[in-house]
Coordinates of C-alpha atoms and ligand atoms in Angstrom, one line a residue:
X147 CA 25.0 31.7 85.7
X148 CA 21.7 30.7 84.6
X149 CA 20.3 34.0 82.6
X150 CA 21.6 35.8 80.2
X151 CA 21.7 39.1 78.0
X152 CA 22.4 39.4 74.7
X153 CA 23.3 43.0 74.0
X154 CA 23.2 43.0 70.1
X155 CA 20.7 42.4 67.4
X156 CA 20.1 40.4 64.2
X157 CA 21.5 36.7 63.0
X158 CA 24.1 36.8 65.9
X159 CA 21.5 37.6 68.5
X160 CA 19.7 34.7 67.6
X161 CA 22.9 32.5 67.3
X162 CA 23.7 33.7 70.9
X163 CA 20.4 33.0 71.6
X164 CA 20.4 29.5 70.4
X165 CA 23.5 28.5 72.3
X166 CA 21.7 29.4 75.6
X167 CA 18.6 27.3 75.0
X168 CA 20.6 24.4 74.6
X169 CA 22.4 25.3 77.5
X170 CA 19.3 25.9 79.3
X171 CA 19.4 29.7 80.4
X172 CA 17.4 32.0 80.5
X173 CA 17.6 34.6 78.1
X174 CA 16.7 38.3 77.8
X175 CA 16.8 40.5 74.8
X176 CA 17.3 44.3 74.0
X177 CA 16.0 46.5 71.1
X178 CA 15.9 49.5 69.5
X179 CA 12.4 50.5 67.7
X180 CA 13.6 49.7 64.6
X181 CA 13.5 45.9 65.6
X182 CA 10.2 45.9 68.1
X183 CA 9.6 42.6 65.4
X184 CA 12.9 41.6 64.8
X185 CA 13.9 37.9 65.1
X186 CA 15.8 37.8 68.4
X187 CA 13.3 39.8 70.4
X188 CA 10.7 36.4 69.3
X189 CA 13.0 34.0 69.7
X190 CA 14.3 35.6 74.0
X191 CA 12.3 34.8 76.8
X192 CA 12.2 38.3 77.7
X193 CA 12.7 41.9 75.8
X194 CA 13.7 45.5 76.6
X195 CA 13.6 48.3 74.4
X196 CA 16.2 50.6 75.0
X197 CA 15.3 53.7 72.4
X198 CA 15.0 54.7 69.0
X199 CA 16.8 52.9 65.8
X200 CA 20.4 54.9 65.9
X201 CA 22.7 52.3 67.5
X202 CA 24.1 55.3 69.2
X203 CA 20.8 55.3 71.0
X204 CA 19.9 51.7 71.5
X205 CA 22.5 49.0 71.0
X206 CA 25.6 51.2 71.9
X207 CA 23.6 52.4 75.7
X208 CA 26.0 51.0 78.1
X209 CA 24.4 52.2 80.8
X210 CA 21.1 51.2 79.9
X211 CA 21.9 48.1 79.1
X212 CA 23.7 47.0 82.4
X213 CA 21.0 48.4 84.0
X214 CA 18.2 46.3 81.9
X215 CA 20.5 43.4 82.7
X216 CA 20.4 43.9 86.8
X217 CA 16.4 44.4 86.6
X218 CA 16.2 41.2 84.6
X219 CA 18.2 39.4 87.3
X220 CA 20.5 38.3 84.1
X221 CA 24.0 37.5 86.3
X222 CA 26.1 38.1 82.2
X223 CA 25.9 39.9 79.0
X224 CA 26.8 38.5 76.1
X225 CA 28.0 41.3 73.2
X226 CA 28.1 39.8 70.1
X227 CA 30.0 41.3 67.7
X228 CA 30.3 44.9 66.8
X229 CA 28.1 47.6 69.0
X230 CA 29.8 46.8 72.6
X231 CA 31.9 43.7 71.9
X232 CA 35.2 45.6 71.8
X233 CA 34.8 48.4 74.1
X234 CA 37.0 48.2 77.3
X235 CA 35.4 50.5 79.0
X236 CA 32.3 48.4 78.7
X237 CA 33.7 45.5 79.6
X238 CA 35.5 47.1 83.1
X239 CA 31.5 48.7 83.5
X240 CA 29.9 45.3 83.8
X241 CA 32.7 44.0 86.2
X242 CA 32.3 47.0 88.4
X243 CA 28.2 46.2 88.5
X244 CA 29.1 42.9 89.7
X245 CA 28.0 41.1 86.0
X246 CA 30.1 38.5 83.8
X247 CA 31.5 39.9 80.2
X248 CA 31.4 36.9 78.2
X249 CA 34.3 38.0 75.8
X250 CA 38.1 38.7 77.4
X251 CA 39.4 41.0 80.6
X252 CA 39.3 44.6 79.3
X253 CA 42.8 44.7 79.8
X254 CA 42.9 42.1 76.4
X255 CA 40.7 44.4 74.9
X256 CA 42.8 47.9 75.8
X257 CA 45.9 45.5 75.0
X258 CA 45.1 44.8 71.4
X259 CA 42.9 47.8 70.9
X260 CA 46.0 49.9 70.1
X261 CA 47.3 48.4 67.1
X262 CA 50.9 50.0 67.9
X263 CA 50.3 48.5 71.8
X264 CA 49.7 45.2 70.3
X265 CA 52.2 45.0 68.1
X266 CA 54.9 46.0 70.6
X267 CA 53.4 43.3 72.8
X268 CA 53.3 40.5 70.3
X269 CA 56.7 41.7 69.2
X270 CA 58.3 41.1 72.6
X271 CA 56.4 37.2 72.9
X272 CA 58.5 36.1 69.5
X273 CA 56.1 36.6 67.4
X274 CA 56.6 37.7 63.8
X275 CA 55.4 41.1 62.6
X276 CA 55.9 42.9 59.3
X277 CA 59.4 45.4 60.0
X278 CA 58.0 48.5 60.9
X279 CA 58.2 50.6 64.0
X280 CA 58.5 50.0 67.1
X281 CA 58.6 50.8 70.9
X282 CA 56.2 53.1 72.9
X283 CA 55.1 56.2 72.5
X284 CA 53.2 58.6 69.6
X285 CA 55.2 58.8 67.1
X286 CA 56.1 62.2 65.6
X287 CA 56.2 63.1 61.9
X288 CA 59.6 63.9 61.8
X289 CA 60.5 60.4 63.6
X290 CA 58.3 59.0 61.1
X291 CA 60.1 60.8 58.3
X292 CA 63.2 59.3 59.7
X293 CA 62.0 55.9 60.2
X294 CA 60.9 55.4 56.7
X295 CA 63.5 55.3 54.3
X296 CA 64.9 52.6 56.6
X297 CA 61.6 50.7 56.5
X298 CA 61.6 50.8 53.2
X299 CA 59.0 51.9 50.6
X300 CA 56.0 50.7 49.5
X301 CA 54.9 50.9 53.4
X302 CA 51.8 51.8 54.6
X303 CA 50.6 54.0 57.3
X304 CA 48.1 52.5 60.1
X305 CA 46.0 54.1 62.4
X306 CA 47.2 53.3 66.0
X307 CA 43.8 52.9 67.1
X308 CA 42.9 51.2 63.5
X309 CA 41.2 48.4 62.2
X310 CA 38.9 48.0 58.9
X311 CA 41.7 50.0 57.1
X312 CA 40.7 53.6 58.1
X313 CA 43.0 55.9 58.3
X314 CA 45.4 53.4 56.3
X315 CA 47.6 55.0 53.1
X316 CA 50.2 53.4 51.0
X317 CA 52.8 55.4 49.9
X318 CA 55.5 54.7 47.7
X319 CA 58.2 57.4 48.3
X320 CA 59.2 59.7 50.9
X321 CA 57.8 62.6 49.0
X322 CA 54.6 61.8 49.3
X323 CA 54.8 60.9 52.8
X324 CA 54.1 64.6 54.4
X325 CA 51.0 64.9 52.8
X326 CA 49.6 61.2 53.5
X327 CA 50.7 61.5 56.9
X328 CA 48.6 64.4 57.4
X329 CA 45.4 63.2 55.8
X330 CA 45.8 59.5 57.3
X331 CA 46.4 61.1 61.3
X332 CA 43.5 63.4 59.7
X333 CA 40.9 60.7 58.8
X334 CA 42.3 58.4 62.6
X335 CA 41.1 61.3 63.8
X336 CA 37.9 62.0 63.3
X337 CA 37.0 58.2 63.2
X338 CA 38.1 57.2 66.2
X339 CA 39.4 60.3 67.8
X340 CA 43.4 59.5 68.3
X341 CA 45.4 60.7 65.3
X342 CA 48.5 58.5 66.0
X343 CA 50.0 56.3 63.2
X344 CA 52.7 53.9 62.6
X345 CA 54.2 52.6 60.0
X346 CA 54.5 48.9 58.1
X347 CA 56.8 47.6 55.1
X348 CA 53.6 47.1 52.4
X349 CA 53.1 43.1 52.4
X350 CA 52.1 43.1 48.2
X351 CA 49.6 40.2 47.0
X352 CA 49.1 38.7 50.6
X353 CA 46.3 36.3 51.7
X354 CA 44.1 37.4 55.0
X355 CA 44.4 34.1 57.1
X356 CA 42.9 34.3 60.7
X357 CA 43.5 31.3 63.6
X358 CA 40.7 31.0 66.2
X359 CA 41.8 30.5 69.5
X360 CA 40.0 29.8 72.6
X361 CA 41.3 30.2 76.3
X362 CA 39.7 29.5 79.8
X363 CA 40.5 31.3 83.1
X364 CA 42.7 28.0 83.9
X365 CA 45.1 28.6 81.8
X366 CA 44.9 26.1 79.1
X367 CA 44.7 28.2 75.0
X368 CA 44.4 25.9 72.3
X369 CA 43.6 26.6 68.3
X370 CA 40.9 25.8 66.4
X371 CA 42.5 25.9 62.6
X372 CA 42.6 28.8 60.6
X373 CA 40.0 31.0 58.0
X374 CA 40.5 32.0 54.7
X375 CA 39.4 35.8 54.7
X376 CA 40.8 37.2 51.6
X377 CA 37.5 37.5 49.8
X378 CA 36.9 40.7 50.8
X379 CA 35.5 44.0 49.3
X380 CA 36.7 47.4 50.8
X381 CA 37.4 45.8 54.1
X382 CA 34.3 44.0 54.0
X383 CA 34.6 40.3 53.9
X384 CA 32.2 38.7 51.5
X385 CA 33.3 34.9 51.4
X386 CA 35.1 32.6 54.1
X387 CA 36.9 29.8 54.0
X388 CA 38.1 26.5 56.5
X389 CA 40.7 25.3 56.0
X390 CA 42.6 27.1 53.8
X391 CA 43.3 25.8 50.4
X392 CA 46.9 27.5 50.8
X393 CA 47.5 26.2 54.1
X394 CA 49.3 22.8 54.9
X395 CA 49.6 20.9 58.2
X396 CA 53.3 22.7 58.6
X397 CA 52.2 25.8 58.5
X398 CA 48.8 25.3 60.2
X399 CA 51.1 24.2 62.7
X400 CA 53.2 27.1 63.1
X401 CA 50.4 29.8 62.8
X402 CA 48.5 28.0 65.7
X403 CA 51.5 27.8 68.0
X404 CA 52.2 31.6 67.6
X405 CA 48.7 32.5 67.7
X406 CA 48.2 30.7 71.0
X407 CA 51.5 32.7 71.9
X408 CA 50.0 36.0 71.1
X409 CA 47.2 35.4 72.7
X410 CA 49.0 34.4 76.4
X411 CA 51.1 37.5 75.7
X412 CA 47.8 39.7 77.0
X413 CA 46.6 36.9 79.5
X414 CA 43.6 35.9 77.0
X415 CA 40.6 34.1 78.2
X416 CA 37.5 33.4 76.0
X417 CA 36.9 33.3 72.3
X418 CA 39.8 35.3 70.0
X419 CA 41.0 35.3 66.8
X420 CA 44.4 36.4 65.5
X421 CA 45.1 37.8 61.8
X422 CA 47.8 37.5 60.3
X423 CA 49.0 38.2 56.2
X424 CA 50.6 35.4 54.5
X425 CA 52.4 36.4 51.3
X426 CA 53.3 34.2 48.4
X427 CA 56.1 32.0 50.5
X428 CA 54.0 31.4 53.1
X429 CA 55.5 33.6 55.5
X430 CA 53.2 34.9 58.0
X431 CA 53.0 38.0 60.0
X432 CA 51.0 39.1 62.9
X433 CA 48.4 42.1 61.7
X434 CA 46.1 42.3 64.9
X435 CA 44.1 40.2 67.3
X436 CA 40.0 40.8 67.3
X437 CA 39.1 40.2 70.7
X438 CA 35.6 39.1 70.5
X439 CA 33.2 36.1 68.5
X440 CA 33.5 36.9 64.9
X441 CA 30.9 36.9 61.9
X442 CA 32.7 34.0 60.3
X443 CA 32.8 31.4 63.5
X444 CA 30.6 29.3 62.3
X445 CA 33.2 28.2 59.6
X446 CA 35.3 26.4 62.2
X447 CA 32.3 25.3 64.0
X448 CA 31.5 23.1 60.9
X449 CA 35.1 21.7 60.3
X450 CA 36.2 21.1 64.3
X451 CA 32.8 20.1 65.6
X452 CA 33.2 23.0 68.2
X453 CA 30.2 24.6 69.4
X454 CA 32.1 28.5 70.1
X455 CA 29.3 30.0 72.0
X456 CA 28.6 27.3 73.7
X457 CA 32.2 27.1 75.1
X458 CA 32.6 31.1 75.7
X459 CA 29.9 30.4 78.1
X460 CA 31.3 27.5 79.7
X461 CA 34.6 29.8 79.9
X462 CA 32.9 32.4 81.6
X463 CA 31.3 30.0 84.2
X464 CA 34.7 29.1 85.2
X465 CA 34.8 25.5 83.5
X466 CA 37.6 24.0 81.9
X467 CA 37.9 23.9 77.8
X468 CA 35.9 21.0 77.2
X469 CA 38.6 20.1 74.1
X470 CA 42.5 19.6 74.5
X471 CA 44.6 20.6 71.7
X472 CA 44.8 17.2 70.3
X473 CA 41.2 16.8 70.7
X474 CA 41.0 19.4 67.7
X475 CA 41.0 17.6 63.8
X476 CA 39.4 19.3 60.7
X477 CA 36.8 17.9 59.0
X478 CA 36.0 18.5 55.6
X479 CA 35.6 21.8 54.2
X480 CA 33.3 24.7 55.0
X481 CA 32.6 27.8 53.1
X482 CA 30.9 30.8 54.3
X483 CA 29.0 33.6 52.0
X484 CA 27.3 36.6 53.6
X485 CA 24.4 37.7 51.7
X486 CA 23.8 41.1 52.2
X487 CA 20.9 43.4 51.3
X488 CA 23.1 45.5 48.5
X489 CA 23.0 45.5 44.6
X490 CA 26.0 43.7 43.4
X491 CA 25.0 44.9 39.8
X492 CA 25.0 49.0 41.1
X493 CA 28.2 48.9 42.9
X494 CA 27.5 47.1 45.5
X495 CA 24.8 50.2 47.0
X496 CA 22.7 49.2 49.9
X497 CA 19.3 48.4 49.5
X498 CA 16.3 48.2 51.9
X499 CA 13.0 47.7 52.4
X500 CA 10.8 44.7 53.5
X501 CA 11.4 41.3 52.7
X502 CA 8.0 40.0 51.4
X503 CA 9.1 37.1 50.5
X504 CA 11.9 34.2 51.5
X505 CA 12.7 30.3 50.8
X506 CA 15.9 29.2 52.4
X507 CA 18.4 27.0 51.3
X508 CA 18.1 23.3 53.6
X509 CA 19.2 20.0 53.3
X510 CA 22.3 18.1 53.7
X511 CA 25.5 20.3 54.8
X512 CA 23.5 23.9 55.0
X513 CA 23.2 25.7 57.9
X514 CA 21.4 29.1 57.5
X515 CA 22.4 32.0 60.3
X516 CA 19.2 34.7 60.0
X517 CA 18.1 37.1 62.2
X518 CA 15.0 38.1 60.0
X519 CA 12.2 36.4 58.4
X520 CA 9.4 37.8 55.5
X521 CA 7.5 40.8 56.9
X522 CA 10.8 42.4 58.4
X523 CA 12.5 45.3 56.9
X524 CA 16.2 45.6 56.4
X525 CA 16.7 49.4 57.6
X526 CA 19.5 52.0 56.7
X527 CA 20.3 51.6 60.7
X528 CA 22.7 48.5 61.1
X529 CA 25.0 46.5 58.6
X530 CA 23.1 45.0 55.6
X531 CA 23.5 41.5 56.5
X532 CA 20.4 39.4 55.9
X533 CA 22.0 36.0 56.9
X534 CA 24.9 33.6 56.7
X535 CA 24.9 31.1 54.0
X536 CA 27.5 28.2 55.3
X537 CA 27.7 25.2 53.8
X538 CA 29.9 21.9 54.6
X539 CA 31.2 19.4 52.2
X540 CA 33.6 16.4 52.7
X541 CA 35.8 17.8 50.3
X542 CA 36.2 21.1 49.1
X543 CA 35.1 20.6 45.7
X544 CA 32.3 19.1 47.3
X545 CA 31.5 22.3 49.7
X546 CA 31.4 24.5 46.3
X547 CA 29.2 22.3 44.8
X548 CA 26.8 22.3 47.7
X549 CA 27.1 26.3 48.1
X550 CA 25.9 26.4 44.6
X551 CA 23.0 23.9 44.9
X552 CA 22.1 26.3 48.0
X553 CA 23.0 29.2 46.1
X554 CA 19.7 28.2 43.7
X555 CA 17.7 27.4 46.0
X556 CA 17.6 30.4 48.0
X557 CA 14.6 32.9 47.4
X558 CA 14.5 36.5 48.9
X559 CA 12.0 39.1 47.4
X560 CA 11.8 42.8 48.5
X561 CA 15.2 43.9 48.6
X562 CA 18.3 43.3 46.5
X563 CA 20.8 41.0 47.5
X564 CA 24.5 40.2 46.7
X565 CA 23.8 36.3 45.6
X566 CA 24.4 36.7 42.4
X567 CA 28.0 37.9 43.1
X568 CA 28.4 34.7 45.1
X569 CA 26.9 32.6 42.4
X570 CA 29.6 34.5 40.0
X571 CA 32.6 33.6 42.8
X572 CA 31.6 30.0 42.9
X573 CA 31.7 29.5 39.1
X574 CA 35.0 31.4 38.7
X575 CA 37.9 29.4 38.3
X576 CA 40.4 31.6 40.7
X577 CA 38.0 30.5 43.2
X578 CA 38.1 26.9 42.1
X579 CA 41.3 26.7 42.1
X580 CA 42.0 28.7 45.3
X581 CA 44.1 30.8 43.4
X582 CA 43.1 34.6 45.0
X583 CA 44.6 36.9 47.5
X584 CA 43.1 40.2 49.5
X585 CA 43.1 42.3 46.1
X586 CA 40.9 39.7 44.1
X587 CA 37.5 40.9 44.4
X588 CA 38.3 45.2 43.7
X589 CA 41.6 44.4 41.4
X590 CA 40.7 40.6 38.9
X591 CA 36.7 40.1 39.9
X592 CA 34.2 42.0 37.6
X593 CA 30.3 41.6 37.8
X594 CA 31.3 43.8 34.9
X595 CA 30.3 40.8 32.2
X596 CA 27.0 39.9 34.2
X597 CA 25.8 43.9 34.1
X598 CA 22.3 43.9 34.4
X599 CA 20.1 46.0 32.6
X600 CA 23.2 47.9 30.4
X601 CA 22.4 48.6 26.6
X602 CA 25.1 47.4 24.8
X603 CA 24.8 47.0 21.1
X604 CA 21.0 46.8 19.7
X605 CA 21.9 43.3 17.2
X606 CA 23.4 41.6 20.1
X607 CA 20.1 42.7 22.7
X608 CA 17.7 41.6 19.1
X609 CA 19.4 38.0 19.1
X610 CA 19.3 37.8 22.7
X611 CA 15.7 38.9 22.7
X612 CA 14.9 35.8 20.2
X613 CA 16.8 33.6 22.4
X614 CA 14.9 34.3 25.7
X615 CA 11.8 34.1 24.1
X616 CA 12.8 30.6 22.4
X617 CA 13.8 29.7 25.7
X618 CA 10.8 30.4 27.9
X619 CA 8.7 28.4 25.4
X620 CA 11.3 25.5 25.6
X621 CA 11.7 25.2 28.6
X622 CA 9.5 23.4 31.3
X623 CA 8.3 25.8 34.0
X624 CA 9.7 23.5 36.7
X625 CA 13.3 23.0 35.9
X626 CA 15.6 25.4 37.2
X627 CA 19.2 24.6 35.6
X628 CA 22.2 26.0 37.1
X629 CA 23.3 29.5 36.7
X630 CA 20.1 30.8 34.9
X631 CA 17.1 31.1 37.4
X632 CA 14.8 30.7 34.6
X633 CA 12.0 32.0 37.0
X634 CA 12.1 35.4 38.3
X635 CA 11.1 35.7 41.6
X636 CA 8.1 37.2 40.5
X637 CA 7.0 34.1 39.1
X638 CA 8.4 32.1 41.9
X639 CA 6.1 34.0 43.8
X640 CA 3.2 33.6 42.4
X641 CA 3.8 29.8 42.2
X642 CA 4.8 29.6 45.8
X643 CA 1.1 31.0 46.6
X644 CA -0.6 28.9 44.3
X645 CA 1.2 26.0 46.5
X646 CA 0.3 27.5 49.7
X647 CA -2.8 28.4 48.7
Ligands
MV4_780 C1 48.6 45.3 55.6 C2 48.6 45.0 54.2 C3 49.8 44.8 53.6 N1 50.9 45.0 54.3 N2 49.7 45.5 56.2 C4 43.9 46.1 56.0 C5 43.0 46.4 57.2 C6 43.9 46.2 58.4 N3 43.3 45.3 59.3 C7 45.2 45.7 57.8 N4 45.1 45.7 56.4 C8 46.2 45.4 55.6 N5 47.4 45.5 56.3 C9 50.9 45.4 55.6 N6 52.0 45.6 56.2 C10 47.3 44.8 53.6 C11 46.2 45.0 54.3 C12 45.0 44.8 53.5 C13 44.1 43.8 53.9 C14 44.3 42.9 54.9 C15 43.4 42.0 55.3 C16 42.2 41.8 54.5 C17 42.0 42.6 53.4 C18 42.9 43.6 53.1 C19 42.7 44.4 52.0 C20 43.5 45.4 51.7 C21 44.7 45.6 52.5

């Protein structure tokens, strides 16, 4: 294997992209038209457009794109995340054409694809699940009806073939269930065309904690620590943590051993990652296995030492893990915050446009993850992350401090972005303290207090009027103290140009 192509777009392209280059192989790119002068088509030594900006007609081609690959002479495809990276059928496409997946068999994928599959599969290698159903089979309603009471209520309804909590309903007595059945198989259904459900016992005030694995073709799985995921917003995940601030070495321990059991259970090879929920006394339960690199790997790439891409490749040439188990320590502490293009201060609404103007964060213990670069344009057409802002720190008091330095320093003008809700997160003591679970951010985290641009009472906006005016003439131009950005970027602007002038 000596070329490669990388069969998704933006900061994970470019990741992918980066791997190979150290690796020395060749690499080709694909793009849509929205991204003829995005990042990754630069920074490949080759490019193919494959159609206009809907990923439906670009990044999600199969076809196209195993065919681009076999004109390029690329012998593997690399998928990322998202678009392809989960499909089975893809997967089983590039085997038939005679090209490496870099990712698992598609019989992992189809495996832990059905969440009801996997669970029955995980079940029957020992490892713990929340009670719920089980066995094979779609489940009628009436079963389910039967099931329930026995279960026990709160419970939740899953979609079989699930996942970012669509077609998920909690329900809280048996009379309600008829009617959340119905819209839950209803809403499965036309997202990812398979109404089928199952049901769980509701897990209340859990934590999201997810254990990376890795696994060659030899044989040999071994763990690479765990992720704090909880900070999340509607099933997005905002902030990530390693190592856990709940976890301890026991129970570290015990997750990785099950994790590396789940994943033998479906003959795993490559990079996975298995979530589980831990609730309050640390017991932990098996939610679902994502089969593919994930957004947050560079977490445990700061904290273990391990390059991830670099060994999915290495897996997929054939090699041995290049780490043993006790090879694997954890270093420090590393936090990740995705800074998306959306207003934290309007509900968190997606904003585009071009990005005239951008400074990143550098120095000690930052690592920035972009895929675009002032003069590109975030578009409606793909997820609104503009990069990842990772930062390591010896401790993990030192880490926060460190994500807020980098926090300040980082500059983006032409579209909204969601870094004041980080800078918010990093000054709140939950946070601090690592006191939060999955229903922080929605249920006990409020931009509310920070609102921008709401009229409250006129004597409090006159005295703050007088303050900020007594304040600008204060204050020297240059010094930029924490938490007020005494320069809007306007001004930063202006004084960048002067600079560069
Ligand atoms: C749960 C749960 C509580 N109990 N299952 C949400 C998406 C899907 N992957 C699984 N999810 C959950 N399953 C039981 N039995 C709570 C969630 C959940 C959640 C999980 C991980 C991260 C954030 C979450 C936010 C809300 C609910």
């Amino acid at each position: 294997m000596n070329k490669v192509l990388i069969a998704n777009r933006g900061e994970i392209a470019v990741r992918i992209l980066r791997a190979c280059r150290e690796l020395g192989i060749e690499t080709v790119a694909v793009y849509s038209e929205a991204d003829r002068q995005a990042l990754h088509v630069r920074y490949a030594d080759e490019a193919y457009l494959l159609g206009p900006a809907p990923s439906r007609q670009s990044y999600l081609r199969s076809d196209k794109i195993i065919e681009i690959t076999k004109k390029s002479g690329a012998q593997a495809i690399h998928p990322g995340y998202g678009f392809l990276a989960e499909r089975a059928d893809f997967a089983l496409a590039c085997a038939d054409a005679g090209l490496i997946f870099i990712g698992p068999k598609a019989s992992a994928i189809a495996a832990m694809g059905d969440k009801m599959k996997a669970r029955n599969t995980v079940i029957a290698a020992g490892v713990p699940v929340v009670p719920g159903t089980e066995g094979e089979g779609a489940l009628a309603d009436e079963d389910l009806l039967t099931i329930a009471p026995k279960i026990g209520f709160p419970l939740l309804i899953k979609a079989t073939a699930g996942g970012g909590g669509k077609g998920m309903r909690e329900v809280q007595n048996i009379e309600e269930m008829p009617t959340l059945l119905h819209s839950a198989r209803r809403e499965a259904e036309s997202s990812f065309g398979d109404g089928n459900v199952y049901l769980e016992k509701l897990v209340e005030g859990a934590r999201h904690i997810e254990i990376q694995i890795l696994a060659d073709q030899q044989g040999n799985t071994i763990f690479l620590n765990e992720r704090e995921c909880s900070i999340q917003r509607r099933h997005q995940k905002l902030i990530e943590e390693a190592p856990s601030p709940f976890v301890d070495d026991d129970l570290r321990q015990r997750m990785g051993c099950v994790a590396v059991k789940a994943a033998q259970a479906v003959g795993y090879v490559n990079a996975g990652t298995i979530e589980f929920l831990v609730d309050k006394d640390k017991h932990f339960y098996f939610l679902e296995m994502n089969t593919r690199l994930q957004v947050e790997h560079p977490i445990t790439e700061l904290i273990t030492g391990v390059d991830i891409v670099k060994e999915q490749i290495r897996i997929a040439r054939g090699r041995q893990l290049s780490y043993k188990q006790e090879d694997i320590k954890i270093n420090g502490a590393a936090i990740e915050c995705r800074i998306n293009a959306e207003d934290p201060f309007n509900n968190f609404m997606p904003s585009t446009g071009v990005i005239t103007h951008s400074m990143l964060p550098a120095g000690p213990g930052v690592r920035v993850d972009t895929g675009v670069y002032p003069g590109f344009e975030i578009s409606p057409y793909y997820d609104p992350l503009i990069s990842k802002l990772v930062v390591w720190g010896e401790t993990r008091a030192q880490a926060i401090l460190r994500m807020r330095r980098a926090l300040e320093e980082y500059r983006i003008v032409g579209v909204r972005t969601n870094i004041p809700f980080h800078q918010t997160m990093m000054d709140s003591h939950r946070f601090m303290g690592g006191q939060y679970d999955t229903r922080f951010v929605e249920e006990r985290f409020s931009m509310h207090d920070i609102e921008e641009g709401k009229t409250i009472h006129p004597e409090i906006a006159a005295l703050m009027a007088t303050l900020v005016a007594h304040q600008s003439i204060e204050r020297s131009a240059q010094v930029v103290r924490r938490g007020e950005r005494d320069t809007s970027n306007w001004k930063w602007v202006g004084r960048w140009e002067r600079i560069h002038r």
